[in-house]
Coordinates of N, CA, C and O in Angstrom, one line a residue:
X932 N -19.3 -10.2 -30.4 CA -17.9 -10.1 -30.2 C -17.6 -9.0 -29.2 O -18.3 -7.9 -29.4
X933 N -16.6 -9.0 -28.1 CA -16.2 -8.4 -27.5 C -15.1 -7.4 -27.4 O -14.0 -7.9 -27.3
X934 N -15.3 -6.2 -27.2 CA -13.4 -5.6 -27.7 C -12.7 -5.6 -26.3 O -11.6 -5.0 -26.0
X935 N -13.4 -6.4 -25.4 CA -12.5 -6.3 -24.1 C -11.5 -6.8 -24.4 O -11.7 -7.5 -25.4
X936 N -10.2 -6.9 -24.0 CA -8.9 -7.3 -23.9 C -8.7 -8.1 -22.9 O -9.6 -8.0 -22.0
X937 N -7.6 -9.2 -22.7 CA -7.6 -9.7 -21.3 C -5.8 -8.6 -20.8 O -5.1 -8.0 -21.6
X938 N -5.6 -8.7 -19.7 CA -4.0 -7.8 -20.1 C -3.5 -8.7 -19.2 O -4.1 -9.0 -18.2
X939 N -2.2 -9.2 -19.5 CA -1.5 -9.8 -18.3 C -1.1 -10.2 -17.3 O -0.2 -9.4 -16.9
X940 N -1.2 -11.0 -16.6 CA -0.5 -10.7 -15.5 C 0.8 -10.3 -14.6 O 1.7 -11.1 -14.6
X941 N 0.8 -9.7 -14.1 CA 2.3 -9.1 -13.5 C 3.0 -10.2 -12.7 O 2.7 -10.5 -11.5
X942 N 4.0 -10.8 -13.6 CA 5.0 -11.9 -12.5 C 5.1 -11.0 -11.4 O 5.2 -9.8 -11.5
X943 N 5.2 -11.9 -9.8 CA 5.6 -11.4 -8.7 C 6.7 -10.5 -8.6 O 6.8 -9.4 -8.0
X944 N 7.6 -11.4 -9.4 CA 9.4 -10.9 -9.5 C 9.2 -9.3 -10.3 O 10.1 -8.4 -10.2
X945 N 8.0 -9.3 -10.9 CA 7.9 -8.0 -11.6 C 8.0 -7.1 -10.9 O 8.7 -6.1 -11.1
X946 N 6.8 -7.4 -9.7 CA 6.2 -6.2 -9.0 C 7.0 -5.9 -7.7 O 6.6 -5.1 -6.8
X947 N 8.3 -6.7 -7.6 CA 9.4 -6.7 -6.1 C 9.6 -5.1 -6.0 O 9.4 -4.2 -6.8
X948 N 9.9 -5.2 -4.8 CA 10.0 -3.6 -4.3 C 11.1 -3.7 -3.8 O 11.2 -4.8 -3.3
X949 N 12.2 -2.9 -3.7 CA 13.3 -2.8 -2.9 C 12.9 -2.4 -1.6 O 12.2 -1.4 -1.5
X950 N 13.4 -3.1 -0.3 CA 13.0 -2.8 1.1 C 14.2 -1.2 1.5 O 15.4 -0.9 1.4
X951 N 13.0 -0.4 2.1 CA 13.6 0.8 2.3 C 14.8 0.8 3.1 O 15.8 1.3 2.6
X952 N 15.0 0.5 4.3 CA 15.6 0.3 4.9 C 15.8 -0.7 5.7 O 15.0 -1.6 5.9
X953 N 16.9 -0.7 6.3 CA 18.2 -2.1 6.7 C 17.2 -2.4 8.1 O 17.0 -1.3 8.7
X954 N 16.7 -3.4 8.5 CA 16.7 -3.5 10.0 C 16.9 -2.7 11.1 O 18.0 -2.7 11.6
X955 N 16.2 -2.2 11.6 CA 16.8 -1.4 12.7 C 18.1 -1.9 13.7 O 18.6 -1.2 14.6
X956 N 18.2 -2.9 13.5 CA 19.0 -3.3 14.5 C 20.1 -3.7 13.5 O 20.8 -4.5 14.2
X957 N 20.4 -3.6 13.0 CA 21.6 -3.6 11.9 C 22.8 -3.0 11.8 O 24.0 -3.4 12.0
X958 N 22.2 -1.3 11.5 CA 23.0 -0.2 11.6 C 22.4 1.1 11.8 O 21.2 0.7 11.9
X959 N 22.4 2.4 12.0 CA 21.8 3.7 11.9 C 21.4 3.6 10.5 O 21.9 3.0 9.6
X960 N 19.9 4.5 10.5 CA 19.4 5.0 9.4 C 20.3 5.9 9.0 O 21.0 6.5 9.9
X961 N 20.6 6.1 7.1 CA 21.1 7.2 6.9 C 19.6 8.5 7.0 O 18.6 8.4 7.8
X962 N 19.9 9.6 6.0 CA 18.8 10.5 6.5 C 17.4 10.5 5.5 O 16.3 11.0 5.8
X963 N 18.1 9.7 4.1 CA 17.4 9.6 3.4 C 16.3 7.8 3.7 O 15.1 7.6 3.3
X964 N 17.0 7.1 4.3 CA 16.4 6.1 5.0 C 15.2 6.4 5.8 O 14.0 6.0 5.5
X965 N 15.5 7.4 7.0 CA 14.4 7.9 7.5 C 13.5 8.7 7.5 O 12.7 8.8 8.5
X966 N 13.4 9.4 6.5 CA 12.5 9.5 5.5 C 11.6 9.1 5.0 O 10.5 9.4 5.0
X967 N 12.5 7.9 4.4 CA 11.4 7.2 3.7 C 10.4 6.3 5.0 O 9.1 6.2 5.0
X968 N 11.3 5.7 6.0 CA 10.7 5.2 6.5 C 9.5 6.2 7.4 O 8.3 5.9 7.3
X969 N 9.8 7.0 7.8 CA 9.3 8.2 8.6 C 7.5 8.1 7.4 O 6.4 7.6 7.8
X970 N 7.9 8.6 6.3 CA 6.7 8.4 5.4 C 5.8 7.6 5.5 O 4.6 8.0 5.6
X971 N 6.2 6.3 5.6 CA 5.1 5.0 5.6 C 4.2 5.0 7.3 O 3.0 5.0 7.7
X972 N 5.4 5.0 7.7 CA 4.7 4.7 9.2 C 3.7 6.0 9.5 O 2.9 5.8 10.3
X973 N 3.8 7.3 8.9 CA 2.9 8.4 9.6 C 1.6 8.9 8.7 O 0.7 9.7 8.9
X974 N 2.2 7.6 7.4 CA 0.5 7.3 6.6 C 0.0 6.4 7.6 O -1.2 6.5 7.8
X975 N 0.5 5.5 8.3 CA 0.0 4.4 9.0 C -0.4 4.7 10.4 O -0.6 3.8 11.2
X976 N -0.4 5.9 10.6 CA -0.6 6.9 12.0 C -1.8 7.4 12.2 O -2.0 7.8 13.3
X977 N -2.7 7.6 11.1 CA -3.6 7.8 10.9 C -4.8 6.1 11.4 O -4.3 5.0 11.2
X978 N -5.8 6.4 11.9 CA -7.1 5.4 12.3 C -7.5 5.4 11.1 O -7.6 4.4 10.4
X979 N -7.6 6.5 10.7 CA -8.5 6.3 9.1 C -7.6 5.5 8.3 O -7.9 4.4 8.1
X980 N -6.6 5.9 7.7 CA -5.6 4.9 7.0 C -5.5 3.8 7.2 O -5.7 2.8 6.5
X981 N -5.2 3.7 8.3 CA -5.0 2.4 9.1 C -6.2 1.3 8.7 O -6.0 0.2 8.3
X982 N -7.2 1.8 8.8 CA -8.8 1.0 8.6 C -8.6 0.5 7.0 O -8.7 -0.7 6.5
X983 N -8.1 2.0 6.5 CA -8.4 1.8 5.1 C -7.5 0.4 4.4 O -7.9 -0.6 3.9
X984 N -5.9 1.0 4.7 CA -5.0 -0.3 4.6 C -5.1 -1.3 4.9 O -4.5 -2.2 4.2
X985 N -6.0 -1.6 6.2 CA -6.4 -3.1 6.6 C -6.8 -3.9 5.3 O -6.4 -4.9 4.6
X986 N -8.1 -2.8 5.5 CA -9.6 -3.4 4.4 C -8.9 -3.8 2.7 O -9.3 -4.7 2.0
X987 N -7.8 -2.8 2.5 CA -7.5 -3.2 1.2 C -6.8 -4.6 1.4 O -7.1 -5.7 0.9
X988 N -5.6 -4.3 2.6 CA -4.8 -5.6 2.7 C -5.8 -7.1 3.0 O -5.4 -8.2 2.8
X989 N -6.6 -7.0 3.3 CA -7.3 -8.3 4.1 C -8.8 -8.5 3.0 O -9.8 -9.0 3.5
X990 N -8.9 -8.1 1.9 CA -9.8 -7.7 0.8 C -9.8 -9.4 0.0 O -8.6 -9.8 0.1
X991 N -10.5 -10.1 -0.6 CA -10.8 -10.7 -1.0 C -9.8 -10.8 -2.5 O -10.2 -10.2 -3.5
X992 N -8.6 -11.6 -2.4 CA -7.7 -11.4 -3.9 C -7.2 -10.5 -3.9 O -6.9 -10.0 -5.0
X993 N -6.8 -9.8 -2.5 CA -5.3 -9.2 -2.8 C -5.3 -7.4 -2.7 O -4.4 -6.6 -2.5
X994 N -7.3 -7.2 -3.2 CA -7.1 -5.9 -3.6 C -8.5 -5.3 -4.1 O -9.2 -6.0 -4.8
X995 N -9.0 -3.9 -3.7 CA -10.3 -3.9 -3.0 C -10.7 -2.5 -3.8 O -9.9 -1.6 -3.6
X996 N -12.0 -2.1 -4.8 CA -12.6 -1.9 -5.2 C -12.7 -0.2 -4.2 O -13.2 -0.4 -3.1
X997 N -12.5 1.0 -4.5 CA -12.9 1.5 -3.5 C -14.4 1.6 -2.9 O -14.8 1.7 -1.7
X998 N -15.0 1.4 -4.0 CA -16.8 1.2 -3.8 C -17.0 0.6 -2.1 O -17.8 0.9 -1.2
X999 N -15.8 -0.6 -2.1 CA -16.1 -1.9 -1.3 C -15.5 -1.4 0.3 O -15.8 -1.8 1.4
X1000 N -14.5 -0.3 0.0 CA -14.3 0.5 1.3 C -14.0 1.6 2.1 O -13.2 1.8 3.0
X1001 N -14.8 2.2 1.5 CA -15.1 3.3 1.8 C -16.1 3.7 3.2 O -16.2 4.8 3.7
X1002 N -16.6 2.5 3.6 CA -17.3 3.1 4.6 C -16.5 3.0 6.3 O -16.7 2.2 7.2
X1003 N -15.8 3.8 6.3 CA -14.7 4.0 7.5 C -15.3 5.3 8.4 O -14.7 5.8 9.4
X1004 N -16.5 5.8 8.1 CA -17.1 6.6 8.9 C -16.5 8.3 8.8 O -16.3 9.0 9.8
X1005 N -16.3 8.5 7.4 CA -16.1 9.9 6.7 C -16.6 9.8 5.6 O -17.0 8.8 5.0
X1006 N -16.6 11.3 5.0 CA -17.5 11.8 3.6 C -16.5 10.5 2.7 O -15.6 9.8 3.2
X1007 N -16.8 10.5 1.6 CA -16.0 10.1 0.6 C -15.0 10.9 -0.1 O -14.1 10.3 -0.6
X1008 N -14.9 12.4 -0.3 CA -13.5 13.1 -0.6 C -12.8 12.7 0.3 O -11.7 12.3 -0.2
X1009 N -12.8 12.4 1.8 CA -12.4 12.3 2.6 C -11.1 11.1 2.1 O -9.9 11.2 1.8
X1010 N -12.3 9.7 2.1 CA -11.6 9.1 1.8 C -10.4 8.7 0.9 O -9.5 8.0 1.2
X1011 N -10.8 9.3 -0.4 CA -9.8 9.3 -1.3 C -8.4 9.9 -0.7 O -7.3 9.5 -1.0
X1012 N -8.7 11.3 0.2 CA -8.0 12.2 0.3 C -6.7 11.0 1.1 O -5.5 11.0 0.6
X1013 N -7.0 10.1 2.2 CA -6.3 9.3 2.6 C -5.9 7.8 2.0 O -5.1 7.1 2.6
X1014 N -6.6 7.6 1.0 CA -5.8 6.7 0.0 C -4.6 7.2 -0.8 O -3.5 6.6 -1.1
X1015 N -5.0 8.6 -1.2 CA -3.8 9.6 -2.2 C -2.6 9.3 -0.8 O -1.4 8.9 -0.8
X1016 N -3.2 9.7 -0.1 CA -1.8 9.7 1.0 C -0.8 8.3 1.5 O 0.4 8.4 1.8
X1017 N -1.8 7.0 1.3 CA -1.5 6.0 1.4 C -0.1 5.4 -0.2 O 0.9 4.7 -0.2
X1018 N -0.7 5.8 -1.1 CA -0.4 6.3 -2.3 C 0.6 6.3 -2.4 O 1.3 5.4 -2.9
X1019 N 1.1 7.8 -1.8 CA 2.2 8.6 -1.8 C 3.5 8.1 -0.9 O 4.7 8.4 -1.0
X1020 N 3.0 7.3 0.0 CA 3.8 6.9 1.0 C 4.5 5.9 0.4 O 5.6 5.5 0.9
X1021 N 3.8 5.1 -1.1 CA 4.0 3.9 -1.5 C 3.7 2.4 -0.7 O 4.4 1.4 -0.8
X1022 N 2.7 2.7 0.1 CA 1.8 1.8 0.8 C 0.9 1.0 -0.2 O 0.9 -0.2 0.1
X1023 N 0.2 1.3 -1.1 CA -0.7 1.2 -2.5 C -0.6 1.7 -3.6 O -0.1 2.7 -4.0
X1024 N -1.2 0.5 -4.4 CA -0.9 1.0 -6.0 C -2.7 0.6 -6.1 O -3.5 0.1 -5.4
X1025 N -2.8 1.3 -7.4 CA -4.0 1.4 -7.5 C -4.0 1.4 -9.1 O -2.9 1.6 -9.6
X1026 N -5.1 1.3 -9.9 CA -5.5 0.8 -10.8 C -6.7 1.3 -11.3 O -7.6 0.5 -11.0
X1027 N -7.1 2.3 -12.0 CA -8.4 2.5 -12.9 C -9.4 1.5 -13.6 O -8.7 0.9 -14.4
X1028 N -10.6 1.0 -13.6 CA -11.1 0.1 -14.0 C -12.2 0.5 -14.5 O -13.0 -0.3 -14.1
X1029 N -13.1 1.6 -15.6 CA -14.2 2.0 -15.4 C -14.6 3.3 -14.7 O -13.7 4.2 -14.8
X1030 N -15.5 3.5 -14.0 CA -15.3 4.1 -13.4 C -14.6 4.2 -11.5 O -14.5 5.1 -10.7
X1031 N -14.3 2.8 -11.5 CA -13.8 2.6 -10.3 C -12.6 2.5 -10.2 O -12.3 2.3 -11.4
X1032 N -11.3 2.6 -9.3 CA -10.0 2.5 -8.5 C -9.9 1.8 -8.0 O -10.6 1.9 -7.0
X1033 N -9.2 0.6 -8.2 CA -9.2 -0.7 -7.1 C -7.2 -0.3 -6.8 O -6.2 0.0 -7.4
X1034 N -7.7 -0.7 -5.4 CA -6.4 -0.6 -5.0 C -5.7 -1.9 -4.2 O -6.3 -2.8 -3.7
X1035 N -4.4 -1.6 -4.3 CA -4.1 -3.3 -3.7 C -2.2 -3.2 -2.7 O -1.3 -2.5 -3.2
X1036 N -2.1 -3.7 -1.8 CA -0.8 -3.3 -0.8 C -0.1 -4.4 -2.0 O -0.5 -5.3 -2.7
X1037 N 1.0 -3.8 -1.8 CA 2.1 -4.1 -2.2 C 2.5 -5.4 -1.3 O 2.6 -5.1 -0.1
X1038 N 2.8 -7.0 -1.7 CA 3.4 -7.6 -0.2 C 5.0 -7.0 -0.1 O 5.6 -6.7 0.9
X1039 N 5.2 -7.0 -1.4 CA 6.9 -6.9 -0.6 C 7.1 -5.3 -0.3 O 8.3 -5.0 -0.3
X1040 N 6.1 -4.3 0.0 CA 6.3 -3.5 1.1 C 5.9 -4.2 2.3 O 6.7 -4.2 3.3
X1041 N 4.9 -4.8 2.3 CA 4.5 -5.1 4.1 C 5.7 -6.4 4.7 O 5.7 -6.8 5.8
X1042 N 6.4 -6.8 3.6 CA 7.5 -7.8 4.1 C 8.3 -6.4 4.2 O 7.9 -5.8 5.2
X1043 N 9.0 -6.0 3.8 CA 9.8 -5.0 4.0 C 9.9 -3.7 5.1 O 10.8 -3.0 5.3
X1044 N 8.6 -3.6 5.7 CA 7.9 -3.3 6.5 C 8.0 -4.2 8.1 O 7.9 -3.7 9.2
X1045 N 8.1 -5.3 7.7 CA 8.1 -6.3 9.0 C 9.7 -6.6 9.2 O 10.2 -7.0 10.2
X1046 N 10.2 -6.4 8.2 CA 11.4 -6.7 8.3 C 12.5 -5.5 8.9 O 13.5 -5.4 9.5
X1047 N 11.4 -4.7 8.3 CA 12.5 -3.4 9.4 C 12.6 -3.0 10.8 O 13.5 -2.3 11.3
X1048 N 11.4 -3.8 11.4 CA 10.9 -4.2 12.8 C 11.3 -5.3 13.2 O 11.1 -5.5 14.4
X1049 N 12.1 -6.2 12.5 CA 12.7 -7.4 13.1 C 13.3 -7.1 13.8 O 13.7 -5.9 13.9
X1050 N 13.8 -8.3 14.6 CA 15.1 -7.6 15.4 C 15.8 -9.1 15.9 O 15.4 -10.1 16.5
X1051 N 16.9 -8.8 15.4 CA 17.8 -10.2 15.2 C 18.2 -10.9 16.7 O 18.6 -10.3 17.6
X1052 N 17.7 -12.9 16.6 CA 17.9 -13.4 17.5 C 19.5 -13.0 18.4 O 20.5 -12.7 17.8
X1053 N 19.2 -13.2 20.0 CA 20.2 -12.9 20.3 C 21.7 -14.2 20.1 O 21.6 -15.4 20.3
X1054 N 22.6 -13.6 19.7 CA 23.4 -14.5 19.5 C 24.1 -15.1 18.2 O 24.9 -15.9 18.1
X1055 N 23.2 -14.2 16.7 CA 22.7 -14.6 15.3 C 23.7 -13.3 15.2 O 23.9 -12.9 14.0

């Protein structure tokens, strides 16, 4: 017999994110808007981040084992050091498993994310 547990799964509706901010083409950021947005994009400013968020986002089910990507061509503190930052930005959530961290993008940041880059048909 086994004492693993199975644990549930998280409805989508669970895991919704509120989109930081309005469209750019909408209205002015207030200051707390840009901020936040300021945040995401200058975790995403980084090559190394950038690599890393790929690898998580385009990862096999959604969400990627650090073991599985870490090889971005730095030490491994390294790497963590720019997942914490990815983290922080609220780009990734992450998950203890053992002794491993699997980490996984949020979609309704990266919709929220695309959507602040939209830019409304002319005429709409």
């Amino acid at each position: 017999m086994s004492n693993m547990e199975l644990l549930p799964l998280l409805d989508q509706a669970d895991r919704a994110v509120e989109p930081c901010c309005p469209p750019l083409t909408e209205r002015p950021f207030t200051a707390a808007e840009a901020e936040t947005a300021a945040r995401m994009f200058k975790a995403l400013g980084d090559p190394v981040r950038l690599r890393l968020f790929s690898a998580v986002a385009s990862h096999e089910g959604g969400e990627a084992c650090v073991c599985d990507i870490s090889d971005v061509g730095v030490s491994q503190p390294t790497v963590s050091h720019h997942l914490k930052k990815l983290k922080e930005a609220g780009l990734l959530t992450s998950e203890r498993r053992g002794t491993w961290v699997y980490y996984r993008v949020e979609p309704s940041v990266v919709a929220a994310m695309g959507k602040l880059l939209t830019v409304a048909p002319a005429g709409a």
